[in-house]
């Protein structure tokens, strides 16, 4: 592919196979507080969004009151479990050295969790601190384009020369709103044909399900 000077990766569900685990953690913490929100519902409705936005949307949709400290409990539980069990998506570690353009991360996750996950998975070597951007750095998380504009500015690349790799509709919508090319990745364990259809409907330029194919796609 010509004209791409930066690849912006989402983190969960693209570089690390964390979405199924993360959604189950959210569901379990809801249940602990007497609230019923299935992991499947969380997967379908809220992936790609910040924890604060998820809590707000759940209150609106389900009529629950989210207690003080709830999000801290989710974050602490997530960090504890993922520090032991998190794995990269198949093909990521072998493919990263083959990418010939600069890379960065634009994620809805908290900086603390991102840094922990990068360290425990071995991804840190490709993503030093100055290339890791969280929705917590901007006013509006995905599906707003703010984080993508922020990442492009910090990496000193024009938005139209950025390629975003996303597994969520929120991410695809945000990337396209920023004027960037966006590929939908459907190779993690949580992805289904329905997920792929949703990504295309929301503007993904193409879909791929094998991370090792990314270098070839950059040549198209």
Coordinates of N, CA and C in Angstrom, one line a residue:
X1 N 0.8 -1.2 0.0 CA 0.0 0.0 0.0 C 0.9 1.2 0.0
X2 N 0.6 2.2 -0.9 CA 1.4 3.4 -0.9 C 0.6 4.5 -0.1
X3 N 1.4 5.4 0.4 CA 0.8 6.5 1.1 C 0.5 6.3 2.6
X4 N 0.9 5.2 3.2 CA 0.7 5.0 4.6 C 2.0 5.2 5.4
X5 N 2.0 6.1 6.3 CA 3.2 6.4 7.0 C 3.1 6.0 8.5
X6 N 2.0 5.5 8.9 CA 1.8 5.1 10.3 C 0.7 4.1 10.4
X7 N 0.9 3.0 11.2 CA -0.1 2.1 11.5 C -0.5 2.3 13.0
X8 N -1.8 2.6 13.2 CA -2.4 2.8 14.5 C -3.2 1.6 14.9
X9 N -2.7 0.8 15.9 CA -3.3 -0.4 16.3 C -4.2 -0.1 17.5
X10 N -5.5 -0.7 17.5 CA -6.2 -0.9 18.7 C -5.4 -1.9 19.5
X11 N -5.7 -2.0 20.8 CA -5.0 -3.0 21.6 C -5.8 -4.3 21.9
X12 N -6.8 -4.1 22.6 CA -7.6 -5.3 23.0 C -8.4 -5.9 21.8
X13 N -8.1 -7.2 21.5 CA -8.8 -7.8 20.4 C -8.1 -7.6 19.1
X14 N -6.9 -6.9 19.1 CA -6.1 -6.8 17.9 C -4.7 -7.3 18.2
X15 N -4.1 -6.7 19.2 CA -2.7 -7.2 19.5 C -2.8 -8.2 20.6
X16 N -3.7 -8.1 21.5 CA -3.8 -9.1 22.6 C -5.3 -9.7 22.6
X17 N -5.3 -11.0 22.9 CA -6.6 -11.7 22.8 C -7.4 -11.6 24.1
X18 N -7.9 -10.4 24.4 CA -8.4 -10.1 25.7 C -9.8 -9.8 25.8
X19 N -10.5 -9.7 24.7 CA -11.9 -9.2 24.7 C -12.8 -10.2 25.4
X20 N -12.7 -11.5 25.2 CA -13.6 -12.5 25.8 C -13.3 -12.5 27.3
X21 N -12.0 -12.4 27.7 CA -11.7 -12.4 29.1 C -12.2 -11.1 29.8
X22 N -12.0 -10.0 29.1 CA -12.4 -8.7 29.7 C -13.9 -8.6 29.9
X23 N -14.6 -9.0 28.9 CA -16.1 -9.0 29.0 C -16.6 -9.9 30.1
X24 N -16.0 -11.0 30.3 CA -16.4 -11.9 31.4 C -16.1 -11.3 32.7
X25 N -15.0 -10.6 32.8 CA -14.7 -9.9 34.1 C -15.7 -8.8 34.4
X26 N -16.1 -8.0 33.4 CA -17.1 -7.0 33.6 C -18.4 -7.7 34.1
X27 N -18.8 -8.8 33.4 CA -20.1 -9.4 33.8 C -20.0 -10.0 35.2
X28 N -18.9 -10.5 35.6 CA -18.7 -11.1 36.9 C -18.8 -10.0 38.0
X29 N -18.2 -8.9 37.7 CA -18.3 -7.8 38.7 C -19.7 -7.2 38.8
X30 N -20.4 -7.1 37.7 CA -21.8 -6.7 37.7 C -22.6 -7.7 38.6
X31 N -22.4 -9.0 38.4 CA -23.1 -10.0 39.1 C -22.8 -9.9 40.6
X32 N -21.6 -9.6 41.0 CA -21.2 -9.5 42.4 C -22.0 -8.4 43.1
X33 N -22.4 -7.4 42.3 CA -23.1 -6.2 42.8 C -24.6 -6.3 42.5
X34 N -25.1 -7.6 42.2 CA -26.5 -7.8 42.0 C -27.1 -7.3 40.7
X35 N -26.2 -7.1 39.7 CA -26.7 -6.7 38.4 C -26.4 -7.7 37.3
X36 N -27.4 -7.9 36.5 CA -27.2 -9.0 35.4 C -27.0 -8.3 34.1
X37 N -25.7 -8.4 33.6 CA -25.3 -7.9 32.3 C -24.4 -9.0 31.7
X38 N -24.9 -9.7 30.7 CA -24.1 -10.9 30.2 C -22.8 -10.4 29.5
X39 N -21.9 -11.3 29.5 CA -20.6 -11.1 28.8 C -20.9 -10.9 27.3
X40 N -21.9 -11.6 26.8 CA -22.2 -11.5 25.4 C -22.8 -10.1 25.1
X41 N -23.6 -9.6 25.9 CA -24.2 -8.2 25.8 C -23.0 -7.2 25.8
X42 N -22.1 -7.4 26.7 CA -21.0 -6.4 26.9 C -20.2 -6.5 25.6
X43 N -19.9 -7.7 25.1 CA -19.2 -7.9 23.9 C -19.8 -7.2 22.7
X44 N -21.1 -7.3 22.5 CA -21.8 -6.8 21.4 C -22.1 -5.3 21.4
X45 N -22.2 -4.8 22.6 CA -22.6 -3.4 22.8 C -21.5 -2.4 23.2
X46 N -20.5 -2.9 23.9 CA -19.7 -1.9 24.6 C -18.2 -2.1 24.3
X47 N -17.7 -3.0 23.5 CA -16.3 -3.2 23.3 C -15.8 -1.9 22.5
X48 N -14.6 -1.5 22.9 CA -14.0 -0.4 22.2 C -14.3 0.9 23.0
X49 N -15.2 0.9 24.0 CA -15.6 2.1 24.7 C -14.8 2.2 26.0
X50 N -14.7 3.3 26.6 CA -14.0 3.5 27.9 C -14.9 2.9 29.0
X51 N -14.3 2.6 30.1 CA -15.0 2.1 31.2 C -16.1 3.0 31.8
X52 N -15.7 4.3 31.8 CA -16.7 5.3 32.2 C -17.9 5.4 31.4
X53 N -17.7 5.3 30.0 CA -18.8 5.3 29.1 C -19.7 4.0 29.2
X54 N -19.0 2.9 29.4 CA -19.7 1.6 29.6 C -20.7 1.7 30.8
X55 N -20.2 2.2 31.9 CA -21.0 2.4 33.1 C -22.2 3.3 32.9
X56 N -22.0 4.4 32.2 CA -23.0 5.3 31.9 C -24.1 4.7 31.0
X57 N -23.6 3.9 30.0 CA -24.6 3.3 29.1 C -25.4 2.2 29.8
X58 N -24.7 1.4 30.6 CA -25.4 0.4 31.4 C -26.5 1.0 32.3
X59 N -26.2 2.1 32.9 CA -27.2 2.7 33.8 C -28.4 3.2 33.0
X60 N -28.1 3.7 31.8 CA -29.2 4.2 30.9 C -30.0 3.0 30.4
X61 N -29.4 2.0 29.9 CA -30.1 0.9 29.3 C -30.8 -0.1 30.3
X62 N -30.1 -0.4 31.4 CA -30.6 -1.4 32.3 C -31.3 -0.8 33.5
X63 N -31.1 0.5 33.7 CA -31.7 1.2 34.9 C -31.0 0.9 36.2
X64 N -29.8 0.4 36.1 CA -29.0 0.1 37.3 C -28.4 1.3 37.9
X65 N -28.0 1.3 39.1 CA -27.2 2.4 39.7 C -25.8 1.8 39.9
X66 N -24.8 2.3 39.3 CA -23.5 1.8 39.4 C -22.9 2.5 40.7
X67 N -22.5 1.7 41.7 CA -22.0 2.2 42.9 C -20.6 2.8 42.8
X68 N -20.3 3.7 43.7 CA -18.9 4.3 43.8 C -17.9 3.2 43.9
X69 N -16.8 3.3 43.3 CA -15.8 2.3 43.4 C -15.9 1.1 42.4
X70 N -17.0 1.1 41.7 CA -17.3 -0.1 40.8 C -16.2 -0.2 39.7
X71 N -16.0 0.9 39.0 CA -15.0 0.9 37.9 C -13.6 0.6 38.4
X72 N -13.2 1.1 39.6 CA -12.0 0.7 40.2 C -11.9 -0.8 40.4
X73 N -13.0 -1.4 40.9 CA -13.0 -2.8 41.1 C -12.8 -3.6 39.8
X74 N -13.5 -3.1 38.7 CA -13.3 -3.8 37.4 C -11.9 -3.7 37.0
X75 N -11.3 -2.5 37.1 CA -9.9 -2.3 36.7 C -8.9 -3.1 37.4
X76 N -9.1 -3.2 38.8 CA -8.2 -4.0 39.6 C -8.3 -5.4 39.3
X77 N -9.5 -5.9 39.1 CA -9.7 -7.3 38.8 C -9.1 -7.7 37.4
X78 N -9.4 -6.8 36.5 CA -8.8 -7.0 35.1 C -7.3 -7.1 35.1
X79 N -6.7 -6.1 35.8 CA -5.2 -6.1 35.9 C -4.7 -7.4 36.5
X80 N -5.3 -7.8 37.6 CA -4.8 -9.0 38.3 C -4.9 -10.2 37.5
X81 N -6.1 -10.4 36.8 CA -6.3 -11.6 36.0 C -5.4 -11.6 34.7
X82 N -5.4 -10.4 34.1 CA -4.6 -10.4 32.8 C -3.1 -10.4 33.0
X83 N -2.6 -10.0 34.2 CA -1.2 -10.1 34.5 C -0.8 -11.6 34.5
X84 N -1.7 -12.5 34.7 CA -1.4 -13.9 34.8 C -1.8 -14.7 33.5
X85 N -2.8 -14.2 32.8 CA -3.4 -15.1 31.8 C -3.4 -14.5 30.4
X86 N -3.0 -13.2 30.2 CA -3.1 -12.6 28.9 C -2.1 -13.1 27.9
X87 N -2.6 -13.3 26.7 CA -1.7 -13.8 25.6 C -1.9 -12.8 24.4
X88 N -0.9 -12.8 23.5 CA -1.1 -12.0 22.3 C -1.9 -12.8 21.3
X89 N -2.5 -12.0 20.4 CA -3.2 -12.6 19.3 C -2.2 -13.5 18.4
X90 N -2.7 -14.6 17.9 CA -1.8 -15.5 17.1 C -1.2 -14.7 16.0
X91 N 0.1 -14.8 15.8 CA 0.8 -14.2 14.7 C 1.4 -12.8 15.0
X92 N 1.0 -12.2 16.1 CA 1.4 -10.8 16.3 C 2.9 -10.7 16.6
X93 N 3.5 -11.6 17.4 CA 4.9 -11.5 17.8 C 5.8 -11.8 16.6
X94 N 5.4 -12.7 15.7 CA 6.2 -12.9 14.5 C 6.0 -11.9 13.4
X95 N 4.9 -11.2 13.4 CA 4.7 -10.2 12.4 C 5.2 -8.8 12.7
X96 N 5.2 -8.4 13.9 CA 5.7 -7.0 14.2 C 7.0 -6.7 13.6
X97 N 8.1 -7.6 13.7 CA 9.4 -7.2 13.1 C 9.3 -7.0 11.6
X98 N 8.3 -7.5 10.9 CA 8.2 -7.4 9.5 C 7.5 -6.2 9.0
X99 N 7.0 -5.3 9.9 CA 6.3 -4.1 9.5 C 7.3 -3.0 9.2
X100 N 7.2 -2.4 8.1 CA 8.2 -1.4 7.7 C 7.8 0.0 7.8
X101 N 6.7 0.3 8.5 CA 6.3 1.7 8.8 C 6.2 1.8 10.3
X102 N 6.2 3.0 10.8 CA 6.1 3.3 12.3 C 4.7 2.8 12.8
X103 N 4.7 2.4 14.0 CA 3.5 1.9 14.6 C 3.2 2.6 16.0
X104 N 1.9 2.6 16.4 CA 1.6 3.1 17.7 C 0.3 2.4 18.1
X105 N -0.2 2.7 19.3 CA -1.4 2.1 19.9 C -2.4 3.2 20.2
X106 N -3.6 3.0 19.9 CA -4.7 4.0 20.3 C -5.8 3.1 21.0
X107 N -5.9 3.2 22.3 CA -6.8 2.2 23.0 C -7.7 2.9 24.0
X108 N -8.8 2.4 24.2 CA -9.7 2.9 25.3 C -9.3 2.5 26.7
X109 N -8.3 1.6 26.8 CA -7.9 1.1 28.1 C -7.1 2.1 28.9
X110 N -7.1 2.0 30.2 CA -6.3 2.9 31.0 C -4.8 2.7 30.8
X111 N -4.0 3.8 30.9 CA -2.6 3.7 30.7 C -1.9 2.7 31.6
X112 N -2.4 2.6 32.8 CA -1.7 1.6 33.7 C -1.9 0.2 33.2
X113 N -3.1 -0.2 32.8 CA -3.3 -1.5 32.3 C -2.6 -1.8 30.9
X114 N -2.6 -0.8 30.1 CA -1.9 -0.9 28.8 C -0.4 -1.2 29.1
X115 N 0.2 -0.5 30.0 CA 1.6 -0.7 30.2 C 1.9 -2.0 30.8
X116 N 1.0 -2.5 31.8 CA 1.2 -3.8 32.3 C 1.1 -4.9 31.3
X117 N 0.1 -4.7 30.4 CA -0.1 -5.8 29.4 C 1.0 -5.8 28.4
X118 N 1.5 -4.6 28.0 CA 2.7 -4.6 27.1 C 3.9 -5.3 27.7
X119 N 4.1 -5.1 29.0 CA 5.2 -5.7 29.6 C 5.1 -7.2 29.7
X120 N 3.9 -7.7 30.1 CA 3.8 -9.2 30.3 C 3.7 -10.0 29.1
X121 N 3.3 -9.3 27.9 CA 3.2 -10.1 26.7 C 4.4 -10.0 25.8
X122 N 5.4 -9.1 26.2 CA 6.5 -9.0 25.3 C 6.4 -8.0 24.2
X123 N 5.3 -7.3 24.2 CA 5.0 -6.3 23.1 C 5.7 -5.0 23.3
X124 N 6.3 -4.7 24.5 CA 6.9 -3.5 24.8 C 8.0 -3.1 23.9
X125 N 8.7 -4.1 23.4 CA 9.9 -3.8 22.5 C 9.5 -3.0 21.3
X126 N 8.2 -3.1 20.8 CA 7.7 -2.4 19.6 C 6.9 -1.2 20.0
X127 N 6.5 -1.1 21.2 CA 5.7 0.0 21.6 C 6.2 0.7 22.9
X128 N 7.2 1.5 22.8 CA 7.7 2.3 23.9 C 6.6 3.3 24.3
X129 N 6.8 3.9 25.5 CA 5.8 4.8 26.1 C 5.3 5.9 25.1
X130 N 6.2 6.4 24.4 CA 5.8 7.6 23.5 C 5.0 7.2 22.3
X131 N 4.7 5.9 22.2 CA 3.9 5.4 21.1 C 2.6 4.8 21.6
X132 N 2.3 4.9 22.8 CA 1.1 4.3 23.4 C 0.1 5.4 23.9
X133 N -1.1 5.4 23.3 CA -2.0 6.5 23.6 C -3.4 5.9 24.0
X134 N -3.9 6.5 25.1 CA -5.1 6.0 25.7 C -6.2 7.1 25.6
X135 N -7.5 6.6 25.5 CA -8.6 7.5 25.5 C -8.6 8.5 26.7
X136 N -7.9 8.1 27.7 CA -7.9 8.9 28.9 C -7.0 10.2 28.7
X137 N -6.4 10.3 27.5 CA -5.6 11.4 27.2 C -6.4 12.5 26.5
X138 N -7.6 12.2 26.1 CA -8.4 13.1 25.3 C -9.8 13.3 25.9
X139 N -10.6 14.2 25.4 CA -11.9 14.5 26.0 C -12.9 13.4 25.7
X140 N -12.9 12.9 24.5 CA -13.9 11.9 24.1 C -13.2 10.7 23.6
X141 N -13.6 9.5 24.1 CA -13.1 8.3 23.6 C -13.8 7.8 22.3
X142 N -13.5 6.7 21.8 CA -14.1 6.1 20.7 C -15.6 5.9 21.0
X143 N -16.5 6.2 20.0 CA -16.3 6.3 18.6 C -16.0 7.7 18.1
X144 N -15.8 8.7 19.0 CA -15.3 10.0 18.6 C -13.9 9.8 18.0
X145 N -13.5 10.7 17.1 CA -12.2 10.6 16.4 C -11.0 11.2 17.3
X146 N -11.3 11.8 18.4 CA -10.3 12.5 19.2 C -9.0 11.7 19.4
X147 N -9.1 10.5 19.8 CA -7.9 9.7 20.1 C -7.0 9.5 18.9
X148 N -7.7 9.3 17.7 CA -6.9 9.0 16.5 C -6.2 10.3 16.0
X149 N -6.9 11.4 16.1 CA -6.2 12.7 15.8 C -5.1 12.9 16.8
X150 N -5.3 12.6 18.0 CA -4.2 12.8 19.0 C -3.0 12.0 18.7
X151 N -3.2 10.7 18.4 CA -2.1 9.8 18.1 C -1.4 10.3 16.8
X152 N -2.1 10.7 15.8 CA -1.4 11.1 14.6 C -0.6 12.4 14.9
X153 N -1.2 13.3 15.7 CA -0.4 14.5 16.0 C 0.9 14.2 16.7
X154 N 0.8 13.3 17.7 CA 1.9 13.0 18.5 C 3.0 12.3 17.7
X155 N 2.5 11.5 16.7 CA 3.5 10.7 15.9 C 3.9 11.5 14.7
X156 N 3.4 12.8 14.6 CA 3.7 13.7 13.5 C 3.4 13.2 12.1
X157 N 2.2 12.6 12.0 CA 1.8 12.0 10.7 C 0.4 12.6 10.4
X158 N 0.2 13.0 9.1 CA -1.2 13.5 8.7 C -2.2 12.4 8.8
X159 N -3.4 12.7 9.2 CA -4.4 11.6 9.4 C -4.6 10.8 8.1
X160 N -4.6 11.5 6.9 CA -4.9 10.7 5.7 C -3.7 9.7 5.4
X161 N -2.6 9.8 6.1 CA -1.5 8.9 5.8 C -1.5 7.8 6.9
X162 N -2.5 7.7 7.7 CA -2.6 6.7 8.8 C -3.5 5.5 8.4
X163 N -3.1 4.3 8.8 CA -3.9 3.1 8.7 C -4.3 2.6 10.1
X164 N -5.5 2.5 10.4 CA -6.0 2.0 11.7 C -6.4 0.6 11.6
X165 N -6.0 -0.2 12.6 CA -6.4 -1.6 12.7 C -7.3 -1.8 13.9
X166 N -8.6 -2.2 13.7 CA -9.6 -2.2 14.7 C -10.4 -3.4 14.7
X167 N -10.9 -3.8 15.9 CA -11.8 -5.0 15.9 C -13.2 -4.5 16.4
X168 N -13.4 -3.3 16.7 CA -14.7 -2.8 17.2 C -15.3 -1.8 16.3
X169 N -16.7 -1.7 16.3 CA -17.3 -0.7 15.4 C -17.0 0.7 15.9
X170 N -16.9 0.8 17.3 CA -16.6 2.2 17.8 C -15.3 2.7 17.2
X171 N -14.3 1.8 17.1 CA -13.0 2.1 16.6 C -13.0 2.5 15.1
X172 N -13.7 1.6 14.4 CA -13.9 1.9 12.9 C -14.5 3.2 12.7
X173 N -15.6 3.5 13.4 CA -16.3 4.8 13.2 C -15.4 5.9 13.5
X174 N -14.7 5.9 14.6 CA -13.8 6.9 15.0 C -12.6 7.1 14.0
X175 N -12.1 6.0 13.5 CA -11.0 6.1 12.5 C -11.5 6.8 11.2
X176 N -12.6 6.4 10.8 CA -13.1 7.0 9.5 C -13.5 8.5 9.7
X177 N -14.0 8.8 10.9 CA -14.4 10.2 11.2 C -13.1 11.0 11.2
X178 N -12.0 10.4 11.5 CA -10.7 11.1 11.5 C -10.1 11.2 10.1
X179 N -10.7 10.6 9.1 CA -10.2 10.7 7.8 C -9.1 9.7 7.5
X180 N -9.1 8.6 8.3 CA -8.0 7.6 8.1 C -8.6 6.3 7.4
X181 N -7.7 5.6 6.8 CA -8.0 4.3 6.3 C -8.2 3.3 7.5
X182 N -9.1 2.4 7.5 CA -9.4 1.5 8.6 C -9.6 0.1 8.1
X183 N -8.9 -0.8 8.7 CA -9.0 -2.3 8.4 C -9.7 -2.9 9.6
X184 N -10.6 -3.8 9.4 CA -11.3 -4.5 10.5 C -10.5 -5.8 10.7
X185 N -10.1 -6.1 11.9 CA -9.4 -7.3 12.2 C -10.4 -8.3 12.9
X186 N -10.5 -9.5 12.4 CA -11.5 -10.4 13.0 C -10.8 -11.8 13.3
X187 N -9.6 -11.7 13.7 CA -8.8 -12.9 13.9 C -8.7 -13.3 15.4
X188 N -9.2 -12.5 16.3 CA -9.1 -12.9 17.7 C -10.3 -13.9 18.1
X189 N -10.2 -14.5 19.3 CA -11.1 -15.5 19.6 C -12.5 -15.1 19.8
X190 N -12.8 -13.8 20.0 CA -14.1 -13.3 20.2 C -14.9 -13.0 18.9
X191 N -14.2 -13.0 17.8 CA -14.8 -12.5 16.6 C -15.7 -13.5 15.9
X192 N -16.7 -13.0 15.3 CA -17.7 -13.8 14.6 C -18.0 -13.2 13.2
X193 N -18.6 -14.0 12.3 CA -19.0 -13.4 11.0 C -19.9 -12.1 11.2
X194 N -20.7 -12.1 12.2 CA -21.6 -11.0 12.5 C -20.7 -9.7 12.8
X195 N -19.7 -10.0 13.6 CA -18.7 -8.9 13.9 C -18.1 -8.3 12.7
X196 N -17.7 -9.1 11.8 CA -17.2 -8.7 10.5 C -18.1 -7.9 9.7
X197 N -19.4 -8.3 9.6 CA -20.4 -7.6 8.9 C -20.6 -6.2 9.5
X198 N -20.6 -6.1 10.8 CA -20.8 -4.8 11.5 C -19.7 -3.9 11.2
X199 N -18.5 -4.4 11.1 CA -17.3 -3.6 10.8 C -17.4 -3.0 9.4
X200 N -17.8 -3.8 8.5 CA -17.9 -3.3 7.1 C -19.1 -2.3 7.0
X201 N -20.2 -2.6 7.7 CA -21.3 -1.6 7.6 C -20.9 -0.3 8.2
X202 N -20.0 -0.3 9.1 CA -19.6 1.0 9.8 C -18.4 1.6 9.2
X203 N -18.0 1.1 8.0 CA -17.0 1.8 7.2 C -15.6 1.2 7.0
X204 N -15.4 0.0 7.6 CA -14.1 -0.7 7.4 C -13.8 -0.8 5.9
X205 N -12.5 -0.5 5.5 CA -12.1 -0.6 4.1 C -12.0 -2.0 3.7
X206 N -11.6 -2.9 4.6 CA -11.5 -4.3 4.3 C -11.4 -5.1 5.6
X207 N -11.6 -6.4 5.6 CA -11.5 -7.3 6.7 C -10.3 -8.3 6.5
X208 N -9.6 -8.6 7.6 CA -8.7 -9.7 7.6 C -8.7 -10.5 8.9
X209 N -8.4 -11.8 8.8 CA -8.5 -12.6 10.0 C -7.2 -13.3 10.4
X210 N -6.1 -13.0 9.7 CA -4.8 -13.6 10.0 C -3.8 -12.4 10.1
X211 N -3.3 -12.2 11.3 CA -2.4 -11.1 11.6 C -1.2 -11.2 10.7
X212 N -0.7 -12.4 10.4 CA 0.5 -12.5 9.6 C 0.4 -12.0 8.2
X213 N -0.9 -11.8 7.7 CA -1.1 -11.3 6.4 C -0.9 -9.8 6.3
X214 N -0.8 -9.1 7.4 CA -0.7 -7.6 7.4 C 0.4 -7.1 6.6
X215 N 1.6 -7.6 6.6 CA 2.6 -7.0 5.7 C 2.2 -7.1 4.2
X216 N 1.6 -8.2 3.8 CA 1.1 -8.3 2.4 C 0.0 -7.2 2.1
X217 N -0.9 -7.0 3.1 CA -1.9 -6.0 2.9 C -1.4 -4.6 2.7
X218 N -0.2 -4.4 3.3 CA 0.4 -3.0 3.2 C 0.9 -2.8 1.8
X219 N 1.1 -3.9 1.0 CA 1.6 -3.7 -0.3 C 0.5 -3.6 -1.4
X220 N -0.7 -3.8 -1.0 CA -1.8 -3.7 -1.9 C -2.0 -2.3 -2.4

